[in-house]
PDB file of C-alpha atoms and ligand atoms in Angstrom:
ATOM      1  CA  MET A   7     -32.265  55.878  31.811  1.00 39.00           C
ATOM      2  CA  ILE A   8     -34.045  57.717  34.547  1.00 42.00           C
ATOM      3  CA  LYS A   9     -30.827  57.973  36.531  1.00 45.00           C
ATOM      4  CA  ARG A  10     -29.022  59.523  33.589  1.00 46.00           C
ATOM      5  CA  ALA A  11     -31.743  62.127  33.110  1.00 43.00           C
ATOM      6  CA  VAL A  12     -31.466  63.143  36.737  1.00 45.00           C
ATOM      7  CA  LEU A  13     -27.686  63.363  36.482  1.00 44.00           C
ATOM      8  CA  VAL A  14     -27.868  65.594  33.412  1.00 42.00           C
ATOM      9  CA  LEU A  15     -30.350  67.853  35.147  1.00 44.00           C
ATOM     10  CA  ALA A  16     -28.126  68.099  38.217  1.00 43.00           C
ATOM     11  CA  LEU A  17     -25.076  68.951  36.109  1.00 42.00           C
ATOM     12  CA  GLY A  18     -27.075  71.561  34.255  1.00 40.00           C
ATOM     13  CA  LEU A  19     -27.963  73.252  37.541  1.00 44.00           C
ATOM     14  CA  LEU A  20     -24.369  73.174  38.722  1.00 44.00           C
ATOM     15  CA  GLY A  21     -23.181  74.641  35.421  1.00 42.00           C
ATOM     16  CA  GLY A  22     -25.728  77.446  35.575  1.00 40.00           C
ATOM     17  CA  GLY A  23     -24.768  78.268  39.134  1.00 39.00           C
ATOM     18  CA  HIS A  24     -21.086  78.311  38.292  1.00 39.00           C
ATOM     19  CA  ALA A  25     -21.545  80.830  35.506  1.00 41.00           C
ATOM     20  CA  VAL A  26     -23.146  83.266  37.953  1.00 47.00           C
ATOM     21  CA  MET A  27     -20.649  82.829  40.791  1.00 59.00           C
ATOM     22  CA  ALA A  28     -17.063  81.683  40.210  1.00 75.00           C
ATOM     23  CA  ALA A  29     -15.250  79.768  42.936  1.00 89.00           C
ATOM     24  CA  PRO A  30     -13.656  82.295  45.280  1.00 96.00           C
ATOM     25  CA  VAL A  31      -9.934  82.970  45.215  1.00 98.00           C
ATOM     26  CA  LYS A  32      -8.302  81.161  48.140  1.00 98.00           C
ATOM     27  CA  ALA A  33      -6.087  83.593  50.037  1.00 98.00           C
ATOM     28  CA  VAL A  34      -4.090  82.894  53.181  1.00 98.00           C
ATOM     29  CA  ALA A  35      -2.922  85.735  55.456  1.00 98.00           C
ATOM     30  CA  SER A  36      -0.230  85.246  58.080  1.00 98.00           C
ATOM     31  CA  PHE A  37      -1.968  87.155  60.911  1.00 98.00           C
ATOM     32  CA  SER A  38      -5.357  88.571  61.905  1.00 98.00           C
ATOM     33  CA  ILE A  39      -4.796  92.258  61.039  1.00 98.00           C
ATOM     34  CA  LEU A  40      -3.618  91.378  57.544  1.00 98.00           C
ATOM     35  CA  GLY A  41      -6.446  88.840  57.168  1.00 98.00           C
ATOM     36  CA  ASP A  42      -8.984  91.595  57.811  1.00 98.00           C
ATOM     37  CA  MET A  43      -7.332  93.838  55.213  1.00 98.00           C
ATOM     38  CA  VAL A  44      -7.334  91.067  52.574  1.00 98.00           C
ATOM     39  CA  ALA A  45     -11.008  90.349  53.295  1.00 98.00           C
ATOM     40  CA  ARG A  46     -11.916  94.030  52.801  1.00 98.00           C
ATOM     41  CA  VAL A  47     -10.055  94.304  49.492  1.00 98.00           C
ATOM     42  CA  GLY A  48     -11.151  90.877  48.242  1.00 98.00           C
ATOM     43  CA  GLY A  49     -14.851  91.177  49.093  1.00 98.00           C
ATOM     44  CA  ASP A  50     -17.036  88.260  47.956  1.00 96.00           C
ATOM     45  CA  ARG A  51     -14.510  87.025  45.387  1.00 97.00           C
ATOM     46  CA  VAL A  52     -11.943  85.987  47.985  1.00 98.00           C
ATOM     47  CA  ALA A  53     -12.096  83.419  50.796  1.00 98.00           C
ATOM     48  CA  VAL A  54      -9.503  84.345  53.436  1.00 98.00           C
ATOM     49  CA  THR A  55      -7.859  81.950  55.886  1.00 98.00           C
ATOM     50  CA  THR A  56      -5.807  83.542  58.660  1.00 98.00           C
ATOM     51  CA  ILE A  57      -2.948  81.609  60.242  1.00 98.00           C
ATOM     52  CA  VAL A  58      -2.316  83.484  63.521  1.00 98.00           C
ATOM     53  CA  GLY A  59      -5.698  84.446  64.937  1.00 96.00           C
ATOM     54  CA  PRO A  60      -7.067  87.032  67.408  1.00 95.00           C
ATOM     55  CA  ASN A  61      -5.040  87.783  70.574  1.00 93.00           C
ATOM     56  CA  ALA A  62      -2.240  85.467  69.420  1.00 93.00           C
ATOM     57  CA  ASP A  63       1.454  86.268  69.027  1.00 92.00           C
ATOM     58  CA  THR A  64       2.770  86.097  65.461  1.00 94.00           C
ATOM     59  CA  HIS A  65       6.431  86.656  66.467  1.00 90.00           C
ATOM     60  CA  ILE A  66       6.678  83.252  68.132  1.00 89.00           C
ATOM     61  CA  TYR A  67       3.971  81.285  66.330  1.00 95.00           C
ATOM     62  CA  ASP A  68       4.493  77.607  65.625  1.00 95.00           C
ATOM     63  CA  PRO A  69       2.557  76.587  62.458  1.00 96.00           C
ATOM     64  CA  LYS A  70       0.089  73.711  62.871  1.00 96.00           C
ATOM     65  CA  PRO A  71      -0.636  70.843  60.423  1.00 96.00           C
ATOM     66  CA  GLY A  72      -3.911  72.605  59.492  1.00 97.00           C
ATOM     67  CA  ASP A  73      -1.928  75.696  58.427  1.00 98.00           C
ATOM     68  CA  VAL A  74       0.178  73.561  56.087  1.00 97.00           C
ATOM     69  CA  VAL A  75      -3.017  72.186  54.489  1.00 97.00           C
ATOM     70  CA  SER A  76      -4.488  75.706  54.113  1.00 97.00           C
ATOM     71  CA  LEU A  77      -1.436  77.091  52.349  1.00 98.00           C
ATOM     72  CA  ALA A  78      -0.979  74.014  50.138  1.00 97.00           C
ATOM     73  CA  LYS A  79      -4.486  74.664  48.728  1.00 97.00           C
ATOM     74  CA  ALA A  80      -4.141  78.459  48.481  1.00 98.00           C
ATOM     75  CA  ASP A  81      -3.882  80.649  45.373  1.00 98.00           C
ATOM     76  CA  VAL A  82      -1.966  83.464  47.097  1.00 98.00           C
ATOM     77  CA  PHE A  83      -0.243  84.067  50.452  1.00 98.00           C
ATOM     78  CA  PHE A  84      -0.106  87.499  52.130  1.00 98.00           C
ATOM     79  CA  VAL A  85       2.575  88.205  54.730  1.00 98.00           C
ATOM     80  CA  ASN A  86       3.753  91.302  56.616  1.00 98.00           C
ATOM     81  CA  GLY A  87       7.470  90.870  55.955  1.00 97.00           C
ATOM     82  CA  LEU A  88      10.128  92.938  57.814  1.00 97.00           C
ATOM     83  CA  HIS A  89      11.007  89.720  59.704  1.00 94.00           C
ATOM     84  CA  PHE A  90       7.702  89.792  61.601  1.00 95.00           C
ATOM     85  CA  GLU A  91       6.946  86.149  60.780  1.00 96.00           C
ATOM     86  CA  GLY A  92      10.171  84.482  61.923  1.00 93.00           C
ATOM     87  CA  TRP A  93       8.729  81.066  61.024  1.00 95.00           C
ATOM     88  CA  LEU A  94       7.817  82.047  57.468  1.00 95.00           C
ATOM     89  CA  GLU A  95      10.530  80.527  55.314  1.00 93.00           C
ATOM     90  CA  ARG A  96      10.471  77.086  56.904  1.00 93.00           C
ATOM     91  CA  PHE A  97       6.672  77.064  56.856  1.00 96.00           C
ATOM     92  CA  VAL A  98       6.327  77.926  53.151  1.00 96.00           C
ATOM     93  CA  GLY A  99       8.964  75.310  52.301  1.00 94.00           C
ATOM     94  CA  SER A 100       7.028  72.639  54.209  1.00 94.00           C
ATOM     95  CA  THR A 101       3.774  73.213  52.289  1.00 95.00           C
ATOM     96  CA  GLY A 102       4.936  72.868  48.677  1.00 94.00           C
ATOM     97  CA  PHE A 103       3.132  76.169  47.964  1.00 97.00           C
ATOM     98  CA  GLU A 104       4.366  77.687  44.699  1.00 95.00           C
ATOM     99  CA  GLY A 105       1.969  80.612  44.317  1.00 97.00           C
ATOM    100  CA  PRO A 106       2.825  84.252  44.927  1.00 98.00           C
ATOM    101  CA  VAL A 107       3.923  85.340  48.423  1.00 98.00           C
ATOM    102  CA  VAL A 108       2.827  88.988  48.625  1.00 98.00           C
ATOM    103  CA  VAL A 109       4.762  91.135  51.131  1.00 98.00           C
ATOM    104  CA  ALA A 110       2.177  93.683  52.303  1.00 98.00           C
ATOM    105  CA  SER A 111       4.741  96.091  53.764  1.00 98.00           C
ATOM    106  CA  GLU A 112       6.683  96.371  50.450  1.00 98.00           C
ATOM    107  CA  GLY A 113       7.419 100.034  49.735  1.00 98.00           C
ATOM    108  CA  ILE A 114       6.982 101.484  53.233  1.00 98.00           C
ATOM    109  CA  THR A 115       9.913 103.286  54.880  1.00 97.00           C
ATOM    110  CA  PRO A 116      11.087 100.842  57.564  1.00 97.00           C
ATOM    111  CA  ARG A 117      11.977 102.097  61.020  1.00 96.00           C
ATOM    112  CA  GLU A 118      15.033 100.806  62.762  1.00 89.00           C
ATOM    113  CA  MET A 119      15.299 100.129  66.447  1.00 79.00           C
ATOM    114  CA  ASP A 120      18.124  99.595  68.853  1.00 71.00           C
ATOM    115  CA  GLU A 121      17.664  96.186  70.454  1.00 68.00           C
ATOM    116  CA  ASP A 122      20.314  95.548  73.116  1.00 68.00           C
ATOM    117  CA  GLY A 123      22.913  97.322  70.992  1.00 74.00           C
ATOM    118  CA  ARG A 124      21.828  95.636  67.746  1.00 82.00           C
ATOM    119  CA  VAL A 125      20.022  97.607  65.075  1.00 87.00           C
ATOM    120  CA  GLU A 126      16.920  95.718  63.946  1.00 90.00           C
ATOM    121  CA  VAL A 127      14.083  96.443  61.560  1.00 95.00           C
ATOM    122  CA  ASP A 128      10.808  97.246  63.317  1.00 95.00           C
ATOM    123  CA  PRO A 129       8.105  95.057  61.725  1.00 96.00           C
ATOM    124  CA  HIS A 130       5.017  96.801  63.207  1.00 96.00           C
ATOM    125  CA  ALA A 131       4.478  99.073  60.191  1.00 98.00           C
ATOM    126  CA  TRP A 132       0.660  98.688  60.202  1.00 98.00           C
ATOM    127  CA  GLN A 133       0.554 100.869  63.341  1.00 97.00           C
ATOM    128  CA  ASP A 134       0.785 103.930  61.050  1.00 98.00           C
ATOM    129  CA  LEU A 135      -2.424 104.275  58.997  1.00 98.00           C
ATOM    130  CA  THR A 136      -0.578 105.756  56.031  1.00 98.00           C
ATOM    131  CA  ASN A 137       1.431 102.527  55.893  1.00 98.00           C
ATOM    132  CA  GLY A 138      -1.926 100.707  56.017  1.00 98.00           C
ATOM    133  CA  VAL A 139      -2.708 102.407  52.701  1.00 98.00           C
ATOM    134  CA  THR A 140       0.475 100.890  51.219  1.00 98.00           C
ATOM    135  CA  TYR A 141      -0.553  97.471  52.526  1.00 98.00           C
ATOM    136  CA  VAL A 142      -3.929  97.828  50.807  1.00 98.00           C
ATOM    137  CA  ARG A 143      -2.346  98.750  47.467  1.00 98.00           C
ATOM    138  CA  ASN A 144      -0.045  95.729  47.685  1.00 98.00           C
ATOM    139  CA  ILE A 145      -2.967  93.466  48.589  1.00 98.00           C
ATOM    140  CA  ALA A 146      -4.991  94.678  45.582  1.00 98.00           C
ATOM    141  CA  ALA A 147      -2.003  94.098  43.271  1.00 98.00           C
ATOM    142  CA  GLY A 148      -1.484  90.629  44.756  1.00 98.00           C
ATOM    143  CA  LEU A 149      -5.113  89.658  44.189  1.00 98.00           C
ATOM    144  CA  CYS A 150      -5.019  91.080  40.645  1.00 98.00           C
ATOM    145  CA  SER A 151      -1.994  88.877  39.915  1.00 98.00           C
ATOM    146  CA  VAL A 152      -4.002  85.707  40.554  1.00 98.00           C
ATOM    147  CA  ASP A 153      -7.480  86.878  39.442  1.00 98.00           C
ATOM    148  CA  ALA A 154      -7.384  89.357  36.558  1.00 97.00           C
ATOM    149  CA  ASP A 155     -11.191  89.233  36.133  1.00 97.00           C
ATOM    150  CA  GLY A 156     -11.634  90.625  39.659  1.00 97.00           C
ATOM    151  CA  CYS A 157      -8.970  93.303  39.392  1.00 98.00           C
ATOM    152  CA  ALA A 158     -11.319  96.256  38.841  1.00 98.00           C
ATOM    153  CA  LEU A 159     -13.319  95.210  41.912  1.00 98.00           C
ATOM    154  CA  TYR A 160     -10.175  94.828  44.065  1.00 98.00           C
ATOM    155  CA  GLU A 161      -8.918  98.243  43.012  1.00 98.00           C
ATOM    156  CA  ALA A 162     -12.300  99.836  43.729  1.00 98.00           C
ATOM    157  CA  ASN A 163     -12.500  98.177  47.161  1.00 98.00           C
ATOM    158  CA  ALA A 164      -8.924  99.244  47.902  1.00 98.00           C
ATOM    159  CA  LYS A 165      -9.707 102.860  47.035  1.00 98.00           C
ATOM    160  CA  VAL A 166     -12.736 103.012  49.375  1.00 98.00           C
ATOM    161  CA  TYR A 167     -10.775 101.296  52.158  1.00 98.00           C
ATOM    162  CA  ALA A 168      -7.691 103.515  51.764  1.00 98.00           C
ATOM    163  CA  ASP A 169      -9.901 106.612  51.938  1.00 98.00           C
ATOM    164  CA  GLU A 170     -11.330 105.347  55.256  1.00 98.00           C
ATOM    165  CA  MET A 171      -7.782 104.892  56.558  1.00 98.00           C
ATOM    166  CA  LEU A 172      -6.724 108.384  55.504  1.00 98.00           C
ATOM    167  CA  ALA A 173      -9.815 109.920  57.131  1.00 98.00           C
ATOM    168  CA  LEU A 174      -9.078 108.098  60.404  1.00 98.00           C
ATOM    169  CA  ASP A 175      -5.421 109.112  60.140  1.00 98.00           C
ATOM    170  CA  ALA A 176      -6.344 112.803  59.850  1.00 98.00           C
ATOM    171  CA  ALA A 177      -8.809 112.577  62.761  1.00 98.00           C
ATOM    172  CA  THR A 178      -6.242 110.769  64.929  1.00 97.00           C
ATOM    173  CA  ARG A 179      -3.559 113.332  64.150  1.00 97.00           C
ATOM    174  CA  ALA A 180      -5.896 116.188  65.097  1.00 97.00           C
ATOM    175  CA  GLN A 181      -6.805 114.526  68.417  1.00 96.00           C
ATOM    176  CA  PHE A 182      -3.202 113.983  69.497  1.00 96.00           C
ATOM    177  CA  ASP A 183      -2.067 117.385  68.203  1.00 95.00           C
ATOM    178  CA  ALA A 184      -4.480 118.962  70.699  1.00 95.00           C
ATOM    179  CA  ILE A 185      -2.492 117.423  73.580  1.00 93.00           C
ATOM    180  CA  PRO A 186       0.735 119.138  74.744  1.00 91.00           C
ATOM    181  CA  GLN A 187       3.832 117.252  73.600  1.00 89.00           C
ATOM    182  CA  THR A 188       5.058 116.739  77.186  1.00 85.00           C
ATOM    183  CA  ARG A 189       1.919 114.740  78.003  1.00 85.00           C
ATOM    184  CA  ARG A 190       2.230 112.374  75.055  1.00 89.00           C
ATOM    185  CA  GLN A 191       4.128 109.718  76.995  1.00 84.00           C
ATOM    186  CA  VAL A 192       3.027 106.094  77.064  1.00 84.00           C
ATOM    187  CA  ILE A 193       4.458 102.965  78.667  1.00 80.00           C
ATOM    188  CA  THR A 194       3.668  99.652  76.992  1.00 80.00           C
ATOM    189  CA  SER A 195       4.646  96.072  77.676  1.00 71.00           C
ATOM    190  CA  HIS A 196       6.015  95.335  74.213  1.00 72.00           C
ATOM    191  CA  ASP A 197       7.717  97.768  71.888  1.00 80.00           C
ATOM    192  CA  ALA A 198       5.182  97.636  69.056  1.00 89.00           C
ATOM    193  CA  PHE A 199       4.226 101.290  68.669  1.00 92.00           C
ATOM    194  CA  GLY A 200       7.312 102.877  67.091  1.00 92.00           C
ATOM    195  CA  TYR A 201       5.451 103.667  63.841  1.00 96.00           C
ATOM    196  CA  PHE A 202       2.395 104.837  65.776  1.00 96.00           C
ATOM    197  CA  GLY A 203       4.539 107.116  67.932  1.00 95.00           C
ATOM    198  CA  ALA A 204       6.387 108.574  64.950  1.00 96.00           C
ATOM    199  CA  ALA A 205       3.140 109.181  63.043  1.00 97.00           C
ATOM    200  CA  TYR A 206       1.267 110.898  65.874  1.00 95.00           C
ATOM    201  CA  GLY A 207       4.071 112.463  67.920  1.00 94.00           C
ATOM    202  CA  ILE A 208       3.916 110.145  70.931  1.00 93.00           C
ATOM    203  CA  ASN A 209       6.823 108.869  72.986  1.00 88.00           C
ATOM    204  CA  PHE A 210       6.361 105.160  73.736  1.00 86.00           C
ATOM    205  CA  LEU A 211       8.592 103.615  76.379  1.00 79.00           C
ATOM    206  CA  SER A 212       8.780  99.866  76.706  1.00 73.00           C
ATOM    207  CA  PRO A 213      10.529  97.432  79.010  1.00 63.00           C
ATOM    208  CA  GLU A 214      10.725  94.668  76.423  1.00 54.00           C
ATOM    209  CA  GLY A 215      12.529  94.559  73.148  1.00 46.00           C
ATOM    210  CA  ILE A 216      11.131  94.689  69.676  1.00 42.00           C
ATOM    211  CA  SER A 217       9.878  91.101  69.731  1.00 48.00           C
ATOM    212  CA  THR A 218       7.922  89.245  72.380  1.00 55.00           C
ATOM    213  CA  GLU A 219      10.682  86.648  72.248  1.00 55.00           C
ATOM    214  CA  SER A 220      12.939  88.779  74.427  1.00 61.00           C
ATOM    215  CA  GLU A 221      12.519  89.078  78.179  1.00 67.00           C
ATOM    216  CA  ALA A 222      13.249  92.337  79.976  1.00 68.00           C
ATOM    217  CA  SER A 223      16.296  92.150  82.211  1.00 74.00           C
ATOM    218  CA  ALA A 224      16.352  93.539  85.767  1.00 78.00           C
ATOM    219  CA  ALA A 225      18.497  96.397  84.472  1.00 78.00           C
ATOM    220  CA  ASP A 226      15.914  97.147  81.720  1.00 75.00           C
ATOM    221  CA  VAL A 227      13.159  97.249  84.340  1.00 77.00           C
ATOM    222  CA  ALA A 228      15.143  99.534  86.614  1.00 82.00           C
ATOM    223  CA  LYS A 229      15.844 101.835  83.660  1.00 78.00           C
ATOM    224  CA  LEU A 230      12.176 101.901  82.752  1.00 76.00           C
ATOM    225  CA  ILE A 231      11.085 102.712  86.307  1.00 82.00           C
ATOM    226  CA  GLU A 232      13.484 105.636  86.214  1.00 84.00           C
ATOM    227  CA  GLN A 233      12.047 106.740  82.835  1.00 78.00           C
ATOM    228  CA  VAL A 234       8.457 106.503  84.084  1.00 79.00           C
ATOM    229  CA  ARG A 235       9.327 108.695  87.053  1.00 83.00           C
ATOM    230  CA  SER A 236      11.263 111.237  85.005  1.00 79.00           C
ATOM    231  CA  VAL A 237       8.578 111.721  82.326  1.00 74.00           C
ATOM    232  CA  GLY A 238       5.773 111.588  84.884  1.00 74.00           C
ATOM    233  CA  ALA A 239       3.710 109.008  82.982  1.00 73.00           C
ATOM    234  CA  LYS A 240       0.462 108.343  84.808  1.00 73.00           C
ATOM    235  CA  THR A 241      -0.775 105.262  82.962  1.00 77.00           C
ATOM    236  CA  LEU A 242       0.822 102.015  81.822  1.00 77.00           C
ATOM    237  CA  PHE A 243      -0.677  99.978  78.985  1.00 79.00           C
ATOM    238  CA  VAL A 244      -0.638  96.270  78.480  1.00 70.00           C
ATOM    239  CA  GLU A 245      -1.117  94.594  75.112  1.00 69.00           C
ATOM    240  CA  ASN A 246      -3.464  91.812  74.215  1.00 64.00           C
ATOM    241  CA  MET A 247      -0.760  89.204  73.806  1.00 53.00           C
ATOM    242  CA  SER A 248       1.771  90.160  76.469  1.00 61.00           C
ATOM    243  CA  ASP A 249       2.475  89.277  80.078  1.00 64.00           C
ATOM    244  CA  GLN A 250       0.987  91.878  82.415  1.00 71.00           C
ATOM    245  CA  ARG A 251       3.078  91.097  85.512  1.00 77.00           C
ATOM    246  CA  LEU A 252       6.013  93.261  84.496  1.00 76.00           C
ATOM    247  CA  LEU A 253       3.832  96.329  84.054  1.00 76.00           C
ATOM    248  CA  GLU A 254       2.141  95.638  87.371  1.00 81.00           C
ATOM    249  CA  GLN A 255       5.538  95.652  89.045  1.00 82.00           C
ATOM    250  CA  ILE A 256       6.442  98.970  87.416  1.00 81.00           C
ATOM    251  CA  GLY A 257       3.023 100.348  88.374  1.00 84.00           C
ATOM    252  CA  ARG A 258       3.574  99.417  92.021  1.00 88.00           C
ATOM    253  CA  GLU A 259       6.975 101.047  92.110  1.00 87.00           C
ATOM    254  CA  THR A 260       6.014 104.275  90.350  1.00 85.00           C
ATOM    255  CA  GLY A 261       2.385 104.732  91.380  1.00 84.00           C
ATOM    256  CA  ALA A 262       1.216 104.780  87.723  1.00 82.00           C
ATOM    257  CA  ALA A 263      -2.148 103.168  86.933  1.00 81.00           C
ATOM    258  CA  ILE A 264      -2.627 100.217  84.563  1.00 80.00           C
ATOM    259  CA  GLY A 265      -4.676 101.322  81.535  1.00 83.00           C
ATOM    260  CA  GLY A 266      -6.886  99.287  79.198  1.00 82.00           C
ATOM    261  CA  ALA A 267      -5.559  96.801  76.665  1.00 85.00           C
ATOM    262  CA  LEU A 268      -3.878  98.098  73.524  1.00 90.00           C
ATOM    263  CA  TYR A 269      -4.036  95.952  70.407  1.00 93.00           C
ATOM    264  CA  ALA A 270      -0.624  95.800  68.810  1.00 92.00           C
ATOM    265  CA  ASP A 271       0.000  92.688  66.713  1.00 94.00           C
ATOM    266  CA  ALA A 272      -3.403  90.976  66.696  1.00 96.00           C
ATOM    267  CA  LEU A 273      -7.089  91.803  66.513  1.00 97.00           C
ATOM    268  CA  SER A 274      -9.462  91.002  69.369  1.00 94.00           C
ATOM    269  CA  THR A 275     -12.267  88.490  69.671  1.00 94.00           C
ATOM    270  CA  PRO A 276     -15.723  89.949  68.767  1.00 92.00           C
ATOM    271  CA  ASP A 277     -16.643  90.845  72.372  1.00 91.00           C
ATOM    272  CA  GLN A 278     -13.522  93.030  72.848  1.00 90.00           C
ATOM    273  CA  GLY A 279     -14.214  95.738  70.260  1.00 89.00           C
ATOM    274  CA  ALA A 280     -11.170  95.480  68.003  1.00 95.00           C
ATOM    275  CA  VAL A 281     -12.191  92.921  65.386  1.00 97.00           C
ATOM    276  CA  THR A 282     -11.055  94.934  62.368  1.00 98.00           C
ATOM    277  CA  TYR A 283      -7.908  96.916  61.609  1.00 98.00           C
ATOM    278  CA  LEU A 284      -9.795 100.225  61.721  1.00 98.00           C
ATOM    279  CA  GLU A 285     -11.632  99.298  64.931  1.00 98.00           C
ATOM    280  CA  MET A 286      -8.323  98.279  66.483  1.00 97.00           C
ATOM    281  CA  PHE A 287      -6.875 101.672  65.649  1.00 97.00           C
ATOM    282  CA  SER A 288      -9.866 103.596  67.014  1.00 97.00           C
ATOM    283  CA  HIS A 289      -9.852 101.431  70.143  1.00 95.00           C
ATOM    284  CA  ASN A 290      -6.181 102.178  70.830  1.00 95.00           C
ATOM    285  CA  VAL A 291      -6.654 105.916  70.304  1.00 96.00           C
ATOM    286  CA  ALA A 292      -9.665 105.900  72.644  1.00 94.00           C
ATOM    287  CA  GLN A 293      -7.536 104.169  75.323  1.00 92.00           C
ATOM    288  CA  LEU A 294      -4.565 106.528  74.966  1.00 92.00           C
ATOM    289  CA  LEU A 295      -6.272 109.933  74.821  1.00 91.00           C
ATOM    290  CA  PRO A 296      -7.856 109.978  78.298  1.00 87.00           C
ATOM    291  CA  ALA A 297      -4.660 108.612  79.870  1.00 84.00           C
ATOM    292  CA  MET A 298      -2.713 111.534  78.386  1.00 84.00           C
ATOM    293  CA  THR A 299      -5.211 114.164  79.466  1.00 81.00           C
ATOM    294  CA  ALA A 300      -5.784 112.759  83.000  1.00 72.00           C
ATOM    295  CA  GLN A 301      -4.212 114.711  85.862  1.00 55.00           C
TER     296      GLN A 301
HETATM  297 ZN1   ZN B 404       5.129  92.738  67.949  1.00 53.13          ZN
END
């Protein structure tokens, strides 16, 4: 009898606790930048698991058994789309997940790129902050679809977050607009800044293709060296998940310096100063501006 009394008391406590705080919505995001966005919109109501973490390459990721378990238990799955996650279809099929797959880039205007004569869709849409606003709207709608009780909160969080993005977008635009167009030339190791360049009037040159899967050929490198010389670029940038050796070679041959790391497809670890989407953006701008204004 004593045991039963204790059990009833324990259940009563659990029940009371549950009424105050519902179990969080389980969301999975395909990569770190998107995971940060989902966490901002979801707030305390959403527990986010990210598949491809900081400084890792989503283009060529190979899902692990733990990722399968995470998605099998999830309520909703957020992905970039635009063929960024090449492993997506097979992965979702292997988990038995039947919940909504929310494509965060839905509704943006995709850029196309010429990749060795083939026209391909550029997946790096988050590199334009106004596209980030679209991502946030899609994330809020996705969370509302699985948790109607939290919808007002998600929409409120999304509004605050989108306003922060638009403020940073305006500040970024003003900073780059102050630099003469001829100086807005940047060399990167992986062609991930097409949207960024279009948004802020910067010409990004890159020796690699659109995805980190492709290797630059000797002819590509020779062409790039020629481009670096002709535009007079003074600084080369490497990304957090790319091989630096190619840029070092180009630097040696052209006399251009190697700049700090740019964060393209993944956030940084906490000690590197780009742990959120907005921090990543500010970090990249702070790396690019002095390189463009340097003599
Ligand atoms: Zn990429």
